[in-house]
XYZ file of C-alpha atoms in Angstrom:
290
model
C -29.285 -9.177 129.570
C -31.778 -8.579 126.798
C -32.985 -5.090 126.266
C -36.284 -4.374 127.957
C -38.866 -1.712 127.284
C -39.615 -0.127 130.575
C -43.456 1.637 131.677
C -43.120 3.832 134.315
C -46.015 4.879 136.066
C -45.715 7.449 138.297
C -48.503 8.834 140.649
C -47.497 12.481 141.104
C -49.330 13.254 143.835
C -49.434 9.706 145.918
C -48.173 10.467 149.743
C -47.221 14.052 149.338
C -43.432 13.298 148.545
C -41.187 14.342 146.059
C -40.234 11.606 143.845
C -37.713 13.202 141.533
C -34.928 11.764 143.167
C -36.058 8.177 143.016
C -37.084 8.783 139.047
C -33.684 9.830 138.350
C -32.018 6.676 139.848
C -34.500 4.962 137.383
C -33.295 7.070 134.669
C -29.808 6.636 135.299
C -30.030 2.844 135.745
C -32.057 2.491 132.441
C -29.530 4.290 130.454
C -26.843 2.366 131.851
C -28.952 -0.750 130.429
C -29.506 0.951 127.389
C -33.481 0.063 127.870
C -36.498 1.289 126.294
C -38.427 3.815 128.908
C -41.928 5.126 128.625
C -43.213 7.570 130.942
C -46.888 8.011 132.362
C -48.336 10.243 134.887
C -52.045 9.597 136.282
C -53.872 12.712 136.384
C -57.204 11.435 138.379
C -59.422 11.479 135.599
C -59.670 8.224 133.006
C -56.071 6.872 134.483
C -56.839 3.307 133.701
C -58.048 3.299 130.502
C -54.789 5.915 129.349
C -52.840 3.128 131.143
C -54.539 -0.020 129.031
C -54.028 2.125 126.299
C -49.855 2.966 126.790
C -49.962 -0.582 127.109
C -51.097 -1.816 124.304
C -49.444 0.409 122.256
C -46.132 0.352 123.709
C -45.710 -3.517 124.936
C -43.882 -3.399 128.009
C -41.942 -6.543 128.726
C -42.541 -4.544 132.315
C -44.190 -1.838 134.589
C -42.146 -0.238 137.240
C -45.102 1.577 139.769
C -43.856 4.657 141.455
C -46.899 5.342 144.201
C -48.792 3.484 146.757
C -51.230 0.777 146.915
C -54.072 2.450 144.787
C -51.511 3.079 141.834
C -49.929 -0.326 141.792
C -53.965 -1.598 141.761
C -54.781 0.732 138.830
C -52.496 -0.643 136.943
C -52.858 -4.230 137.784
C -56.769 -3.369 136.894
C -55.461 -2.068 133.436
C -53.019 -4.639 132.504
C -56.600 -6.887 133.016
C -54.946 -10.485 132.947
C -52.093 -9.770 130.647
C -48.693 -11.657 132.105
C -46.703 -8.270 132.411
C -44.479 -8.576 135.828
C -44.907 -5.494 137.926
C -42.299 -3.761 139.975
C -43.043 -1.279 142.643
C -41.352 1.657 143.872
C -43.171 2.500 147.241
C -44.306 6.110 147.448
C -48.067 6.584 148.345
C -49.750 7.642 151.875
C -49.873 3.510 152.639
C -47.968 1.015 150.915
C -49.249 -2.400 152.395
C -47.669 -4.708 149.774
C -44.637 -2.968 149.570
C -44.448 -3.887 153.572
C -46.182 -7.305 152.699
C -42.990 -8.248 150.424
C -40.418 -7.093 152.725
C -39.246 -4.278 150.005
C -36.031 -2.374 151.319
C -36.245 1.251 152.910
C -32.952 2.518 150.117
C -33.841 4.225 147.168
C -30.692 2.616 145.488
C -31.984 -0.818 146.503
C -35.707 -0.374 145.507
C -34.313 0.497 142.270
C -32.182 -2.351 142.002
C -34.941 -4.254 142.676
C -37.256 -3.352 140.323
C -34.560 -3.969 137.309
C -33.480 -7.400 138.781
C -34.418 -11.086 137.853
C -36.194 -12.443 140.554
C -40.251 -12.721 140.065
C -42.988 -14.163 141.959
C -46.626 -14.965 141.163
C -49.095 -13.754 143.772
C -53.214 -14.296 143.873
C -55.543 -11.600 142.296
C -58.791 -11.591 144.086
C -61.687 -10.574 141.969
C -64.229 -8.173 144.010
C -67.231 -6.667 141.924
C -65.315 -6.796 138.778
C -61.998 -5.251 139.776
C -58.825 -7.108 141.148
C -57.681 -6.671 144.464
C -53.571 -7.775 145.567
C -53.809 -6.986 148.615
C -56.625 -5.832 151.188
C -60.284 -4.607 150.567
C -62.493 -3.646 153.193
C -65.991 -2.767 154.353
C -66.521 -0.347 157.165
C -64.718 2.410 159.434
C -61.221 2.010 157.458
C -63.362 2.754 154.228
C -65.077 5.790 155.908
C -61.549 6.961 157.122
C -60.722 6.939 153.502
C -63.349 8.684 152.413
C -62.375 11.862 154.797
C -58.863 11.754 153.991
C -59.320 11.871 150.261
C -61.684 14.941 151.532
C -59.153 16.224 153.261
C -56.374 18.752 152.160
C -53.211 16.575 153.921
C -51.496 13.750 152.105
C -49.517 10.838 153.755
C -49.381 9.063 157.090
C -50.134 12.876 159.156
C -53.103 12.808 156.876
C -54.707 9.339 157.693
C -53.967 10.446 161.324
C -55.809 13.945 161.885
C -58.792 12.127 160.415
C -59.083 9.388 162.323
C -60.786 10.778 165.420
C -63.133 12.729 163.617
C -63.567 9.512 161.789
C -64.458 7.792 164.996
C -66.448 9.865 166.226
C -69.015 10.019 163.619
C -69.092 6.630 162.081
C -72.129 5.049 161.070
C -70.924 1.511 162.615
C -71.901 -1.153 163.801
C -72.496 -2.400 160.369
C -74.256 -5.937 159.246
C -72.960 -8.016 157.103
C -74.436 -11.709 155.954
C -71.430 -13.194 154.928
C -72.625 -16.705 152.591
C -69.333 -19.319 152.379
C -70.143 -22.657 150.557
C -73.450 -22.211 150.738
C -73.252 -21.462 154.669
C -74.664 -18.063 155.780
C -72.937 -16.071 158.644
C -74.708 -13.043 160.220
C -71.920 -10.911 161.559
C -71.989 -7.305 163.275
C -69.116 -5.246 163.120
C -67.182 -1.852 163.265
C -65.024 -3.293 160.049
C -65.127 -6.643 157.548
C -61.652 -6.793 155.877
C -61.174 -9.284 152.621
C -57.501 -10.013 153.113
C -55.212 -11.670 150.452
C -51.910 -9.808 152.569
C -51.319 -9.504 155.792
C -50.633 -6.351 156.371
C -52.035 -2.587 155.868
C -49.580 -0.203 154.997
C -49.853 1.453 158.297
C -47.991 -1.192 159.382
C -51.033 -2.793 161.128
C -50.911 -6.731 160.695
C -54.231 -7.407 160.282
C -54.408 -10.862 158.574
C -51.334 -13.158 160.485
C -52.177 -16.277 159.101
C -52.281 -14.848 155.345
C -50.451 -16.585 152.673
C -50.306 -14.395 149.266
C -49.914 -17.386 146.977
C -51.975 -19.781 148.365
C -55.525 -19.633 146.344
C -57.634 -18.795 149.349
C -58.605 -15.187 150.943
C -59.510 -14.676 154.483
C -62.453 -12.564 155.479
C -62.137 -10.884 159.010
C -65.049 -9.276 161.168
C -64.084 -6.852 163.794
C -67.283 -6.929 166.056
C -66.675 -3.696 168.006
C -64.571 -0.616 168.606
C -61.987 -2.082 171.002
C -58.757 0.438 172.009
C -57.154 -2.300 173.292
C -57.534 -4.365 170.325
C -56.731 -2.140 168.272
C -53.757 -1.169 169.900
C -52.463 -4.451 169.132
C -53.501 -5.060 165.813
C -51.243 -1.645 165.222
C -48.053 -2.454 167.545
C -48.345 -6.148 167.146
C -50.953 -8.177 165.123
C -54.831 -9.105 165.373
C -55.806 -11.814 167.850
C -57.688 -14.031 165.539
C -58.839 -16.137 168.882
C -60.039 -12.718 170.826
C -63.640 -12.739 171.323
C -63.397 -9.137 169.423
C -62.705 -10.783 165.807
C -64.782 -13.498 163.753
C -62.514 -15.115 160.867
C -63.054 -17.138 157.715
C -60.688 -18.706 155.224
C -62.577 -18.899 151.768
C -61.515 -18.704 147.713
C -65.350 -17.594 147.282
C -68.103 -15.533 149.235
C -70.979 -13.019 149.150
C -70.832 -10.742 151.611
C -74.459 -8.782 152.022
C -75.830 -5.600 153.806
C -79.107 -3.973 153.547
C -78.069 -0.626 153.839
C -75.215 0.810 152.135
C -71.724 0.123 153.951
C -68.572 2.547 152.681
C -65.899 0.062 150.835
C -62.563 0.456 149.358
C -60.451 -1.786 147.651
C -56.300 -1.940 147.599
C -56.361 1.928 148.838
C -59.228 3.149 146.238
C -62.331 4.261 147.701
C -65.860 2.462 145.535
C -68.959 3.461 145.702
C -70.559 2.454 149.096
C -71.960 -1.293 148.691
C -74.467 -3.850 149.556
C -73.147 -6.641 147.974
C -69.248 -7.887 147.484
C -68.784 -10.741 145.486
C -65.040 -12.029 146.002
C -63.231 -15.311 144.820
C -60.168 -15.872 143.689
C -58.907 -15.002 140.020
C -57.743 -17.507 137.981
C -55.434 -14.976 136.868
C -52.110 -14.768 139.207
C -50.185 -11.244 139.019
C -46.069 -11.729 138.447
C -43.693 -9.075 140.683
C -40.421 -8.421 140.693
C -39.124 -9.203 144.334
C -36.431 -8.704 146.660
């Protein structure tokens, strides 16, 4: 095997777990393969741009991604089209694609993994400029977001003790004016998810039908705050034919509001929007895979 010159990018504080015992199976692995290993830490402040930069300077023939969805999108968003596989090493509050790609529970096996041969090319989505791999959404799941990154608890617990507050005081039902080959669809709803995956990291299938690879995007409109529905979209998966959900296969839309609507993309809270432009990227992102 020919040597390799490993990035790791670690998220210190992603999910509120310690992660030195998973960095020094990486470690010990690399030195047994006598390759190359970089090490960055975000900090919150200019992460990205540090990131393009450690790139470009050190070459990486790959990045291993030790954190949760918004890490692995950071860096995806600062490799910026350059045909770098990524490997990822769940350990943020949600890991969606981690769950989307079936990635093993072991630390030994994750590992293993991440230094093996076998890649696959997945669809980018491009959403106001940034890539998304796996979910973006507008709505309550966005606001929830917001108070959790307000909040003082990390992981799973955290997402939880915020969700009834959440609830409670949401703005919704939002509007959206969805526009799909040139065909405009006015849609009310507590939540509009842009799905390339199928799956939050909650565990919550949200997108059934999804296919990562296959060059279109669905966009799904849950109309109103339904316990019932939702308690199968969490256990289970969405109903795509309840009366609850409006759904649209696309590899282009506008999506439109006329008053601000919170929005996140792959984890990472934006700036709250009234307009989403999404298609898909020409660019396809390469992963190491189980």
């Amino acid at each position: 095997m020919a040597v390799e010159r490993i990035l790791l990018v670690i998220n210190p504080v992603s999910g509120s777990i310690d992660k030195s015992e998973l960095t020094d199976l990486v470690y010990h692995k690399i030195n047994e393969l006598q390759w190359e290993l970089r090490r960055f830490e975000t900090t919150g402040s200019n992460d990205r741009k540090a990131i393009s930069s450690e790139i470009a300077d050190f070459n990486p023939s790959r990045i291993l991604v030790v954190g949760g969805d918004g890490t692995i999108n950071l860096v995806v968003n600062a490799l910026n089209g350059r045909e770098i596989p990524v490997a990822i090493l769940p350990s943020g509050s949600a890991n969606g694609l981690a769950s989307n790609l079936k990635l093993p529970k072991s630390l030994n096996d994750q590992v293993k993994i991440t230094l093996g041969e076998n890649f696959r090319s997945i669809d980018q989505l491009q959403i106001n400029g940034h890539y998304c791999l796996h979910i973006a959404d507008m709505g309550i799941n966005a606001e929830l977001i917001a108070n959790f990154e307000a909040g003082r608890l990390r992981g799973k617990i955290g997402y939880l003790l915020q969700s009834i507050p959440t609830l409670i005081n949401t703005e919704s039902p939002f509007h959206f004016k969805i526009t799909i080959d040139g065909k405009v669809h006015e849609q009310s709803g507590i939540l509009l998810a842009i799905a390339n995956a199928k799956q939050y990291g909650t565990g919550a299938i949200i997108n059934p039908k999804a296919d990562i690879n296959d060059q279109q995007f669905e966009i799904l409109v849950f109309k109103r705050f339904d316990a019932f529905e939702i308690f199968r979209t969490i256990y289970d998966h969405a109903d795509l034919n309840s009366e609850n959900i409006e759904y649209f296969s696309a590899n282009q839309a506008l999506i439109e509001s006329s008053d601000p609507i919170p929005f996140q993309i792959d984890g990472e809270l934006m700036e709250p929007a009234t307009r989403v432009e999404v298609s898909v990227s020409k660019n396809s992102l390469r992963l190491v895979v189980p």
